[in-house]
XYZ file of C-alpha atoms in Angstrom:
691
model
C 2.243 -42.706 9.939
C 2.877 -39.729 12.136
C 6.505 -38.609 11.961
C 8.104 -37.889 15.346
C 11.148 -35.764 16.050
C 13.069 -38.859 17.130
C 12.406 -40.469 13.747
C 14.273 -37.700 11.934
C 17.575 -38.850 10.459
C 20.693 -36.747 10.589
C 20.395 -36.300 6.841
C 16.914 -34.824 7.225
C 18.027 -32.485 10.003
C 21.020 -31.281 7.983
C 18.918 -30.857 4.822
C 16.297 -28.858 6.748
C 18.979 -26.720 8.393
C 20.431 -25.941 4.972
C 16.953 -24.905 3.823
C 16.559 -22.463 6.712
C 20.055 -21.086 6.141
C 19.339 -20.505 2.454
C 16.111 -18.651 3.338
C 17.990 -16.294 5.647
C 20.736 -15.868 3.064
C 18.276 -14.925 0.319
C 16.492 -12.537 2.676
C 19.747 -10.789 3.570
C 20.742 -10.688 -0.097
C 17.496 -8.885 -0.978
C 17.948 -6.488 1.947
C 21.515 -5.615 0.908
C 20.432 -5.337 -2.734
C 17.731 -2.695 -2.168
C 19.866 -0.837 0.394
C 22.737 -0.629 -2.118
C 20.388 0.569 -4.865
C 19.094 3.297 -2.551
C 22.623 4.415 -1.692
C 23.805 4.334 -5.305
C 20.794 6.229 -6.599
C 21.031 9.122 -4.101
C 24.586 8.896 -2.755
C 22.706 9.002 0.519
C 25.745 8.804 2.771
C 27.325 11.967 1.305
C 24.450 14.402 0.814
C 23.268 17.058 3.277
C 20.636 16.351 5.913
C 18.095 18.565 4.155
C 18.700 16.659 0.915
C 18.209 13.354 2.713
C 14.895 14.575 4.057
C 13.776 15.914 0.682
C 14.442 12.444 -0.757
C 11.451 11.241 1.311
C 9.040 12.328 -1.397
C 5.287 13.031 -0.998
C 3.592 11.173 1.869
C 6.853 9.403 2.759
C 8.114 12.714 4.119
C 4.995 13.176 6.228
C 5.354 9.775 7.891
C 9.078 10.164 8.488
C 8.476 13.599 10.064
C 6.683 11.954 12.989
C 9.680 9.680 13.618
C 11.861 12.777 13.614
C 9.385 14.611 15.856
C 9.390 11.788 18.413
C 13.198 11.790 18.551
C 13.345 15.569 19.009
C 10.826 15.515 21.861
C 12.347 15.895 25.359
C 10.865 12.542 26.398
C 8.779 9.688 25.011
C 5.779 10.839 27.056
C 5.948 14.384 25.676
C 6.458 13.052 22.161
C 3.340 10.895 22.429
C 1.391 13.818 23.859
C 2.420 15.961 20.884
C 1.186 13.291 18.474
C -2.101 12.829 20.307
C -2.711 16.597 20.466
C -1.126 17.677 17.194
C -1.783 21.204 15.892
C 1.024 21.388 13.315
C -0.218 18.983 10.653
C -3.511 20.795 9.990
C -3.730 24.504 10.756
C -6.498 25.692 13.088
C -7.185 22.080 14.086
C -5.962 19.798 16.837
C -5.975 16.159 15.743
C -4.952 12.811 17.214
C -2.353 11.491 14.782
C -2.289 8.037 16.372
C -6.006 7.790 15.691
C -5.971 9.275 12.205
C -2.815 7.738 10.740
C -1.017 4.406 10.875
C 2.229 5.698 12.393
C 2.750 3.317 15.310
C 5.782 1.937 13.471
C 7.435 5.368 13.630
C 6.591 5.613 17.325
C 7.973 2.139 18.021
C 11.192 2.798 16.086
C 11.802 6.142 17.811
C 11.414 4.533 21.239
C 13.650 1.641 20.217
C 16.313 4.040 18.950
C 16.244 5.896 22.268
C 16.650 2.674 24.236
C 19.365 0.973 22.201
C 23.004 2.046 22.724
C 23.516 2.910 19.053
C 23.174 6.709 18.958
C 26.922 7.259 18.861
C 27.556 5.311 15.658
C 24.210 5.045 13.814
C 22.256 8.109 12.723
C 18.455 8.066 13.235
C 17.743 8.132 9.501
C 19.874 5.034 8.923
C 18.174 3.184 11.766
C 14.862 3.960 10.079
C 15.738 2.981 6.514
C 17.697 -0.108 7.551
C 14.656 -1.319 9.479
C 12.456 -0.975 6.397
C 15.042 -2.715 4.222
C 15.295 -5.495 6.821
C 11.567 -6.062 6.458
C 12.280 -6.946 2.832
C 14.355 -9.823 4.176
C 11.353 -10.880 6.263
C 9.189 -10.642 3.141
C 11.470 -12.924 1.119
C 11.746 -15.442 3.975
C 7.942 -15.541 4.307
C 7.488 -16.207 0.583
C 10.270 -18.797 0.768
C 8.509 -20.637 3.602
C 5.164 -20.541 1.794
C 6.690 -22.174 -1.288
C 8.484 -24.694 0.955
C 5.260 -25.621 2.754
C 3.343 -25.995 -0.506
C 5.941 -28.061 -2.346
C 7.643 -29.904 0.492
C 11.049 -28.792 -0.768
C 13.100 -25.762 0.207
C 14.406 -25.677 -3.352
C 11.039 -24.146 -4.261
C 11.745 -21.451 -1.694
C 15.135 -20.824 -3.276
C 13.512 -20.365 -6.665
C 10.950 -18.043 -5.071
C 13.653 -15.831 -3.566
C 15.622 -15.683 -6.809
C 12.521 -14.737 -8.793
C 11.552 -12.087 -6.246
C 14.971 -10.428 -6.478
C 15.185 -10.645 -10.270
C 11.729 -9.080 -10.624
C 12.442 -6.304 -8.115
C 10.942 -3.634 -10.402
C 7.547 -5.333 -10.113
C 7.748 -6.938 -6.665
C 8.778 -3.904 -4.597
C 9.526 -0.205 -4.814
C 10.973 0.104 -1.345
C 14.313 1.575 -2.451
C 12.713 4.883 -3.487
C 9.484 4.937 -1.421
C 10.898 3.828 1.907
C 8.211 5.170 4.244
C 5.145 4.046 2.292
C 2.799 2.070 4.497
C 2.796 -0.904 2.106
C 6.538 -1.401 2.614
C 5.849 -1.885 6.316
C 2.726 -4.003 5.975
C 3.282 -6.392 3.045
C 5.984 -8.412 4.836
C 3.474 -9.055 7.623
C 0.806 -9.987 5.069
C 3.233 -12.494 3.541
C 3.921 -13.900 7.021
C 0.187 -14.158 7.619
C -0.236 -16.165 4.401
C 2.580 -18.451 5.567
C 0.893 -19.056 8.924
C -2.465 -19.691 7.232
C -0.780 -22.169 4.882
C 0.739 -23.928 7.881
C -2.540 -23.822 9.830
C -4.453 -25.456 6.982
C -2.003 -28.367 6.930
C -1.486 -29.773 10.466
C -3.879 -27.306 12.195
C -1.529 -26.475 15.033
C -3.044 -24.388 17.829
C 0.003 -22.136 17.961
C -0.651 -21.135 14.357
C -3.833 -19.338 15.454
C -1.795 -17.019 17.662
C 0.778 -16.458 14.925
C -2.023 -15.695 12.474
C -3.422 -13.155 14.898
C -0.040 -11.480 15.507
C 0.769 -11.188 11.804
C -2.749 -9.969 10.982
C -2.534 -7.394 13.766
C 0.866 -6.110 12.563
C -0.396 -5.921 8.996
C -3.516 -3.971 9.989
C -1.598 -1.639 12.303
C 0.826 -0.527 9.602
C -1.436 0.251 6.611
C -4.623 2.293 6.376
C -5.877 0.177 3.447
C -5.912 -2.953 5.628
C -9.697 -3.265 5.562
C -9.816 -3.519 1.766
C -7.034 -6.119 1.615
C -8.698 -8.182 4.348
C -12.029 -7.895 2.511
C -10.490 -9.714 -0.462
C -9.098 -12.317 1.926
C -12.538 -12.732 3.502
C -13.963 -13.387 0.019
C -11.324 -16.118 -0.438
C -12.260 -17.769 2.851
C -15.952 -17.529 1.965
C -15.351 -19.156 -1.447
C -13.395 -22.022 0.119
C -16.179 -22.474 2.653
C -18.860 -22.643 -0.032
C -16.842 -25.183 -2.028
C -16.349 -27.303 1.120
C -12.546 -27.106 1.220
C -12.490 -25.908 4.832
C -14.208 -27.139 7.952
C -16.612 -24.885 9.817
C -14.053 -24.592 12.618
C -11.328 -23.459 10.217
C -13.589 -20.883 8.561
C -14.763 -19.461 11.875
C -11.194 -19.333 13.194
C -9.917 -17.465 10.133
C -12.785 -14.973 10.325
C -12.227 -14.401 14.046
C -8.492 -13.856 13.476
C -9.351 -11.081 11.018
C -11.886 -9.532 13.376
C -9.523 -9.749 16.355
C -6.725 -8.084 14.416
C -8.950 -5.242 13.259
C -10.505 -4.667 16.685
C -7.086 -4.647 18.357
C -5.988 -1.913 15.954
C -9.289 -0.126 16.584
C -8.441 0.035 20.280
C -4.878 1.213 19.657
C -6.126 3.874 17.261
C -8.360 5.385 19.939
C -11.568 3.758 18.631
C -11.097 4.832 15.017
C -14.610 4.754 13.571
C -13.297 3.985 10.067
C -12.445 0.443 11.231
C -15.857 -0.233 12.766
C -17.478 1.053 9.595
C -15.316 -1.103 7.328
C -17.000 -3.365 4.813
C -14.892 -6.364 5.831
C -16.322 -6.403 9.376
C -19.849 -6.163 8.013
C -19.163 -8.990 5.551
C -17.677 -11.283 8.221
C -20.626 -10.691 10.563
C -23.056 -11.466 7.734
C -21.115 -14.584 6.671
C -21.007 -15.975 10.221
C -24.685 -15.246 10.917
C -25.766 -17.028 7.729
C -23.179 -19.798 7.837
C -25.295 -22.890 8.598
C -27.403 -25.048 6.282
C -25.212 -24.893 3.171
C -23.465 -28.260 3.163
C -26.414 -30.570 2.560
C -28.285 -31.704 -0.522
C -27.462 -32.805 -4.046
C -25.201 -30.900 -6.436
C -27.952 -28.788 -7.990
C -29.547 -28.103 -4.626
C -26.232 -26.964 -3.165
C -25.433 -24.760 -6.154
C -28.836 -23.106 -5.780
C -28.237 -22.667 -2.052
C -24.836 -21.108 -2.729
C -26.234 -18.513 -5.116
C -29.083 -17.609 -2.766
C -26.791 -17.628 0.256
C -24.208 -15.382 -1.449
C -26.902 -12.868 -2.401
C -28.237 -12.863 1.177
C -24.747 -12.448 2.677
C -23.939 -9.512 0.402
C -27.312 -7.878 1.071
C -26.933 -8.289 4.833
C -23.318 -7.073 4.706
C -24.244 -3.880 2.847
C -27.186 -3.326 5.201
C -25.018 -3.710 8.299
C -22.355 -1.457 6.771
C -24.898 1.218 5.851
C -26.417 1.207 9.344
C -22.970 1.254 10.989
C -21.856 4.254 8.944
C -25.093 6.079 9.687
C -24.743 5.422 13.408
C -21.058 6.454 13.397
C -21.657 9.349 10.965
C -18.704 7.980 9.018
C -17.688 9.580 5.731
C -13.906 9.204 5.885
C -13.654 6.438 3.290
C -16.254 7.662 0.823
C -13.525 8.827 -1.587
C -12.471 5.173 -2.059
C -15.974 4.170 -3.120
C -16.230 7.252 -5.349
C -13.005 6.136 -7.001
C -14.352 2.604 -7.533
C -17.599 3.914 -8.970
C -15.835 6.286 -11.330
C -13.278 3.660 -12.353
C -15.994 1.287 -13.506
C -18.215 4.093 -14.891
C -20.797 3.620 -12.143
C -20.690 7.183 -10.839
C -19.949 10.795 -11.767
C -16.706 11.388 -13.645
C -16.174 14.998 -12.518
C -15.754 14.330 -8.826
C -12.462 15.961 -7.862
C -11.342 13.332 -5.338
C -12.139 10.390 -7.608
C -10.478 12.050 -10.608
C -7.369 12.791 -8.562
C -6.914 9.034 -8.129
C -8.047 7.979 -11.599
C -5.585 10.282 -13.326
C -2.606 8.759 -11.537
C -0.911 5.911 -13.391
C -0.602 3.910 -10.171
C -4.392 3.639 -9.929
C -4.897 2.693 -13.566
C -4.978 -0.754 -15.169
C -1.883 -2.934 -15.030
C 0.362 -2.056 -18.024
C 1.157 -4.893 -20.421
C 4.884 -4.219 -20.145
C 4.659 -5.634 -16.606
C 3.820 -9.042 -18.065
C 6.648 -8.675 -20.567
C 9.153 -8.098 -17.753
C 7.795 -11.053 -15.763
C 8.057 -13.248 -18.844
C 11.630 -12.061 -19.407
C 12.758 -13.674 -16.138
C 10.907 -16.935 -16.941
C 8.427 -16.326 -14.119
C 5.220 -15.770 -16.087
C 5.196 -19.016 -18.084
C 5.415 -21.533 -15.206
C 3.016 -19.346 -13.235
C 0.357 -19.461 -15.962
C 0.788 -23.219 -16.448
C 0.543 -23.810 -12.695
C -2.477 -21.537 -12.466
C -4.306 -23.363 -15.260
C -3.522 -26.830 -13.895
C -4.452 -25.958 -10.324
C -7.616 -24.137 -11.375
C -8.789 -27.157 -13.339
C -8.039 -29.487 -10.428
C -9.729 -27.102 -7.999
C -12.880 -26.995 -10.126
C -13.003 -30.797 -10.307
C -12.366 -31.115 -6.569
C -15.051 -28.526 -5.786
C -17.627 -30.392 -7.864
C -16.587 -33.618 -6.149
C -16.994 -32.025 -2.714
C -20.384 -30.579 -3.550
C -21.788 -33.672 -5.216
C -20.525 -36.178 -2.654
C -21.535 -34.353 0.507
C -24.629 -36.462 1.132
C -22.769 -39.727 0.483
C -20.016 -38.781 2.930
C -22.593 -37.863 5.534
C -24.446 -41.160 5.134
C -21.381 -43.383 5.176
C -19.629 -41.530 7.971
C -16.401 -41.191 5.952
C -14.238 -38.043 6.057
C -13.869 -35.587 3.211
C -12.096 -37.010 0.150
C -8.515 -35.886 -0.116
C -8.820 -34.484 -3.630
C -7.252 -31.068 -3.143
C -5.233 -29.790 -0.209
C -6.895 -26.828 1.555
C -3.582 -24.956 1.897
C -3.004 -25.218 -1.859
C -6.603 -24.173 -2.494
C -6.158 -21.097 -0.297
C -2.943 -20.024 -2.021
C -4.471 -20.588 -5.454
C -7.458 -18.362 -4.685
C -5.112 -15.851 -3.036
C -3.097 -15.427 -6.218
C -6.266 -15.357 -8.363
C -8.152 -12.768 -6.301
C -5.175 -10.473 -5.735
C -4.165 -10.946 -9.363
C -7.537 -9.542 -10.422
C -7.010 -6.665 -7.984
C -3.567 -6.001 -9.488
C -4.916 -5.964 -13.043
C -7.623 -3.478 -12.060
C -5.295 -1.191 -10.029
C -1.586 -1.162 -10.801
C -0.556 -0.022 -7.311
C -1.900 -3.285 -5.895
C 0.391 -5.421 -8.046
C 2.962 -5.587 -5.248
C 0.570 -7.788 -3.256
C 0.263 -10.152 -6.206
C 3.737 -10.382 -7.750
C 5.530 -11.533 -4.598
C 3.067 -14.347 -3.995
C 3.184 -15.091 -7.724
C 6.835 -16.129 -7.284
C 5.865 -18.666 -4.597
C 3.038 -20.158 -6.690
C 5.225 -20.484 -9.791
C 7.996 -22.113 -7.719
C 5.466 -24.580 -6.289
C 4.393 -25.417 -9.837
C 7.976 -26.136 -10.856
C 9.147 -27.932 -7.700
C 5.975 -29.447 -6.270
C 6.036 -33.156 -7.139
C 2.498 -33.523 -5.793
C 1.138 -31.292 -8.554
C 2.784 -33.316 -11.302
C 1.863 -36.613 -9.643
C -1.789 -35.561 -9.575
C -1.607 -34.532 -13.221
C 0.061 -37.764 -14.368
C -2.343 -39.817 -12.283
C -5.206 -38.031 -13.990
C -3.636 -39.018 -17.325
C -3.396 -42.592 -15.934
C 0.371 -42.925 -16.279
C 2.083 -45.950 -14.715
C 4.505 -45.990 -11.788
C 7.653 -45.947 -13.932
C 6.523 -42.778 -15.652
C 5.808 -41.198 -12.268
C 9.314 -42.036 -11.005
C 10.916 -40.658 -14.137
C 8.784 -37.504 -13.936
C 9.833 -37.036 -10.304
C 13.517 -37.367 -11.189
C 13.089 -35.068 -14.171
C 11.351 -32.446 -12.013
C 14.175 -32.536 -9.450
C 16.750 -32.044 -12.190
C 14.764 -29.265 -13.847
C 14.484 -27.154 -10.706
C 18.245 -27.366 -10.119
C 18.895 -26.418 -13.727
C 16.404 -23.538 -13.538
C 18.040 -22.121 -10.406
C 21.460 -22.298 -12.067
C 20.175 -20.858 -15.340
C 18.494 -17.865 -13.689
C 21.557 -17.142 -11.590
C 23.931 -17.452 -14.550
C 21.890 -15.364 -17.005
C 20.600 -12.595 -14.739
C 23.380 -12.218 -12.172
C 25.486 -10.034 -14.529
C 22.464 -7.746 -15.031
C 22.034 -7.415 -11.275
C 25.712 -6.558 -10.858
C 25.500 -4.022 -13.683
C 22.536 -2.372 -11.984
C 24.440 -2.209 -8.714
C 27.379 -0.535 -10.442
C 25.290 2.420 -11.678
C 26.033 5.485 -9.540
C 23.880 8.599 -9.363
C 23.507 11.523 -6.963
C 20.576 13.388 -5.442
C 20.124 16.738 -7.173
C 17.248 19.099 -6.451
C 18.760 22.542 -5.764
C 15.476 24.455 -6.131
C 13.758 22.450 -3.396
C 16.835 22.679 -1.172
C 16.857 26.455 -1.641
C 13.160 26.658 -0.796
C 13.491 24.582 2.393
C 16.530 26.571 3.517
C 14.697 29.859 2.984
C 11.623 28.681 4.897
C 13.762 27.454 7.800
C 15.738 30.697 8.099
C 13.411 33.458 6.917
C 9.928 32.578 8.194
C 8.479 32.353 11.734
C 8.433 28.888 13.269
C 4.644 29.019 13.650
C 4.053 30.197 10.068
C 1.317 28.317 8.210
C 2.004 27.173 4.655
C -0.473 26.306 1.908
C 0.355 24.455 -1.304
C 0.269 21.040 -2.905
C -0.061 18.008 -0.640
C 3.221 16.513 -1.839
C 5.306 19.639 -1.259
C 3.758 20.410 2.121
C 4.754 16.971 3.412
C 8.374 17.898 2.664
C 7.948 21.298 4.309
C 6.630 19.600 7.433
C 9.634 17.264 7.563
C 12.390 19.736 6.651
C 11.174 22.874 8.435
C 8.568 21.835 11.003
C 6.181 24.562 9.827
C 2.392 24.275 10.137
C 0.444 22.936 7.133
C -2.998 23.634 5.759
C -3.274 20.208 4.110
C -1.222 17.051 3.531
C -1.190 13.783 1.527
C -2.970 11.562 4.076
C -6.364 11.719 2.404
C -8.515 9.629 4.784
C -10.565 12.502 6.225
C -13.524 14.228 4.569
C -12.862 17.698 6.009
C -9.216 17.535 4.945
C -10.208 16.492 1.414
C -12.536 19.471 1.188
C -9.850 21.821 2.491
C -7.345 20.426 -0.034
C -9.782 21.050 -2.875
C -10.230 24.609 -1.655
C -6.491 25.284 -1.267
C -5.913 23.933 -4.772
C -8.041 26.791 -6.111
C -4.738 28.662 -6.420
C -4.342 26.647 -9.646
C -7.898 27.336 -10.823
C -9.483 30.357 -12.500
C -10.599 32.272 -9.444
C -10.465 35.922 -8.484
C -7.724 37.090 -6.102
C -10.358 37.955 -3.499
C -11.811 34.427 -3.594
C -8.389 32.797 -3.284
C -7.447 35.195 -0.499
C -10.592 34.354 1.491
C -9.992 30.605 1.028
C -6.390 30.774 2.218
C -7.177 33.015 5.166
C -10.019 30.685 6.190
C -7.470 27.862 6.278
C -5.177 30.030 8.424
C -2.405 30.264 5.805
C 0.349 32.856 6.125
C 2.224 31.784 2.971
C 1.257 29.964 -0.214
C 3.766 28.088 -2.374
C 3.007 27.936 -6.097
C 4.766 25.336 -8.257
C 5.447 25.881 -11.939
C 5.321 22.117 -12.471
C 1.628 22.195 -11.491
C 0.629 25.559 -12.925
C 2.094 24.678 -16.352
C 1.804 20.908 -16.031
C 2.431 18.751 -19.089
C 3.017 15.345 -17.506
C -0.628 14.293 -17.623
C -2.893 14.326 -20.656
C -5.525 17.015 -21.100
C -8.353 16.350 -18.681
C -6.030 14.885 -16.066
C -3.839 17.876 -15.264
C -4.619 19.278 -11.833
C -5.790 22.559 -13.350
C -8.167 20.593 -15.614
C -9.645 18.705 -12.649
C -10.266 22.010 -10.892
C -11.804 23.566 -14.015
C -14.150 20.589 -14.418
C -15.117 20.643 -10.737
C -15.793 24.403 -11.031
C -17.736 23.996 -14.277
C -15.166 25.846 -16.408
C -13.843 25.066 -19.876
C -10.396 23.443 -19.834
C -7.209 24.907 -21.293
C -5.857 24.005 -24.716
C -7.339 22.492 -27.865
C -9.855 19.713 -27.449
C -13.491 19.020 -26.776
C -15.378 20.260 -23.719
C -18.716 19.191 -22.309
C -21.577 21.428 -23.410
C -22.488 22.506 -19.886
C -19.022 23.954 -19.193
C -18.704 27.733 -19.402
C -15.717 30.108 -19.838
C -14.237 31.362 -16.578
C -14.606 35.037 -15.720
C -11.120 35.269 -14.175
C -7.616 34.282 -15.314
C -5.794 31.359 -13.720
C -4.590 32.546 -10.330
C -1.134 30.918 -10.370
C -0.355 32.738 -13.634
C -2.057 36.065 -12.957
C -0.506 36.597 -9.526
C 2.953 36.712 -11.126
C 1.963 39.773 -13.190
C 2.163 41.972 -10.072
C -1.026 43.882 -10.854
C -2.649 46.072 -8.210
C -5.526 43.659 -7.541
C -3.086 40.898 -6.597
C -0.425 43.036 -4.923
C -3.058 44.357 -2.544
C -3.512 40.873 -1.098
C -0.311 38.938 -1.849
C 3.378 39.797 -1.588
C 6.031 37.703 -3.313
C 8.704 36.805 -0.783
C 10.660 34.064 -2.557
C 11.105 32.684 -6.037
C 13.360 30.471 -8.105
C 12.918 28.484 -11.301
C 10.479 26.057 -9.679
C 8.723 27.776 -6.774
C 7.050 31.105 -6.042
C 6.159 31.896 -2.427
C 3.651 34.634 -1.566
C 2.913 36.067 1.835
C -0.789 36.531 2.442
C -1.453 39.985 3.812
C -3.792 40.635 6.688
C -6.735 42.941 6.117
C -7.135 46.037 8.234
C -10.430 46.583 9.949
C -12.733 48.630 7.772
C -13.084 52.225 8.954
C -16.559 52.702 7.425
C -19.343 50.264 6.662
C -19.673 51.573 3.136
C -16.107 50.829 2.127
C -16.173 48.552 -0.914
C -12.421 48.034 -1.445
C -10.457 46.153 1.241
C -7.481 48.034 2.629
C -4.476 45.980 3.584
C -1.357 46.251 5.621
C 1.987 46.060 3.944
């Protein structure tokens, strides 16, 4: 019978209210936890402003710089105009940052900070980081609600929140990479999964709007949205083929994805990268070829599925190829180069692909991750739940496929063998789990949801009832199993809290302090000793910090989603290759650079293995033999010039004629790039320079 609000007892209302209160409490606990870790690790409240800004490492500094830029603008309108017509991020180019980058969150926060009466007692940087930490609370609450919806008990949500916090090392890295786009977007992805789970249960109309809002927020805050949604589209397609969803549900979910992407496309000034995304092509192909699958016997339907899948993929790739040709889109080709190289399907010397492949974050998931997850008793119930649900899903899928004709003839509805919301969450954890194993950086999408699935396995009585029914156990056994399950989840919550709480408190008691005097010295020198319009060349990571701390113009930066920028970065990085001073000089002047910053940590790098050091990647791309002992490909040849970053420090005439050292410490060497005088005679072979 349908349960009405008036049928709810006071006990049910109180129990539900407690569940909501616990979800908020766990969310706030996680928020306070990561905020305290951030403070303890950097002593953020007591360090200088320049040190705070330097702590926004790599691309984090670039994103935060636009928040700072918006606040420093005389008005919101002028700040937006500066972002739309930006000529500081890439020298000699004017770009639309709102089109190129996903920085609407920085714009929104800067406007909100201006409007709220908090300027007198809350610094802008704290407003920013507290907002990101608060999103962690939203993340935990979303996972909590997903587990609650799946299991029917908020105790599963409690277990989810506890597991998420205890496995912080593998579920989030927000405390030291605050501005990363994933820290903004993953909470909205978790909310989207919650709304989908709710939609697939009672199919409430309001859920469609909530799904759209959460999908839109997720897409707006992360440039990799199209690849994450592509995996989700594969999940929806699989559920459709196995007859777990109705045609209306499938179409609705597809249209929610398309609507979210197109809304972001409009906000990002018709960003062609979205229109040329593979997920849009796949959805169009899946919808066009949707009919005619759900008829016939088991073998006929399996044959149809295989043929249909091949046709959908072929049509999707065709549409995508034509769209990219029409849009002349090449912005995302580095992602596909990376995928090809990762699975040995393409060239291994491509500089862009190798730059990704050599980073640990883009490698396979390390086995010690599983050891840590097992140490908090998360992995074991997750694997058991995964195996049980996968077996039930396979049986239910075969039942759906084989009984389609009988259901059609008798007029009965679909057999309730496997809930569609459970099926969606199972495939979600399977598909994103495979993605996490292939690329370690993507594990943060998987591990959070993993907590919810494992908690459902422990607390979901429906799962155990289905299992015991399959084993043909009697009613008494079912009642005892239900009581045992209720006791076990209480005991597990208490056990985890008792065993791991002291470790959490010990971690919170560790105090450190930010210490990077060489970078502080460099930023101070740039701010005080160089012109405000000076253009700096160097590594992507360092230049992002220079942009934030000094506001100087950059030649390149870490946001890699532009083909021309990738090519310029490869050219600027020739300062770490074996090139002549004249070649390096011409490259830097072509990029408009006035200064170049050389880093000893790159020039003499030892962090990566041979073949993955930046200088090795440049040597391979240039066809030169790599440094140090080891094998080289036969087609590589010795370079005719010494490595620039080493040779320029020798102060020989050939280098001094073009470069002047203006700053140095133990880590950095800064050289001013001289301007050539006009040649007095056409026959002059040696360039004369100004001092």
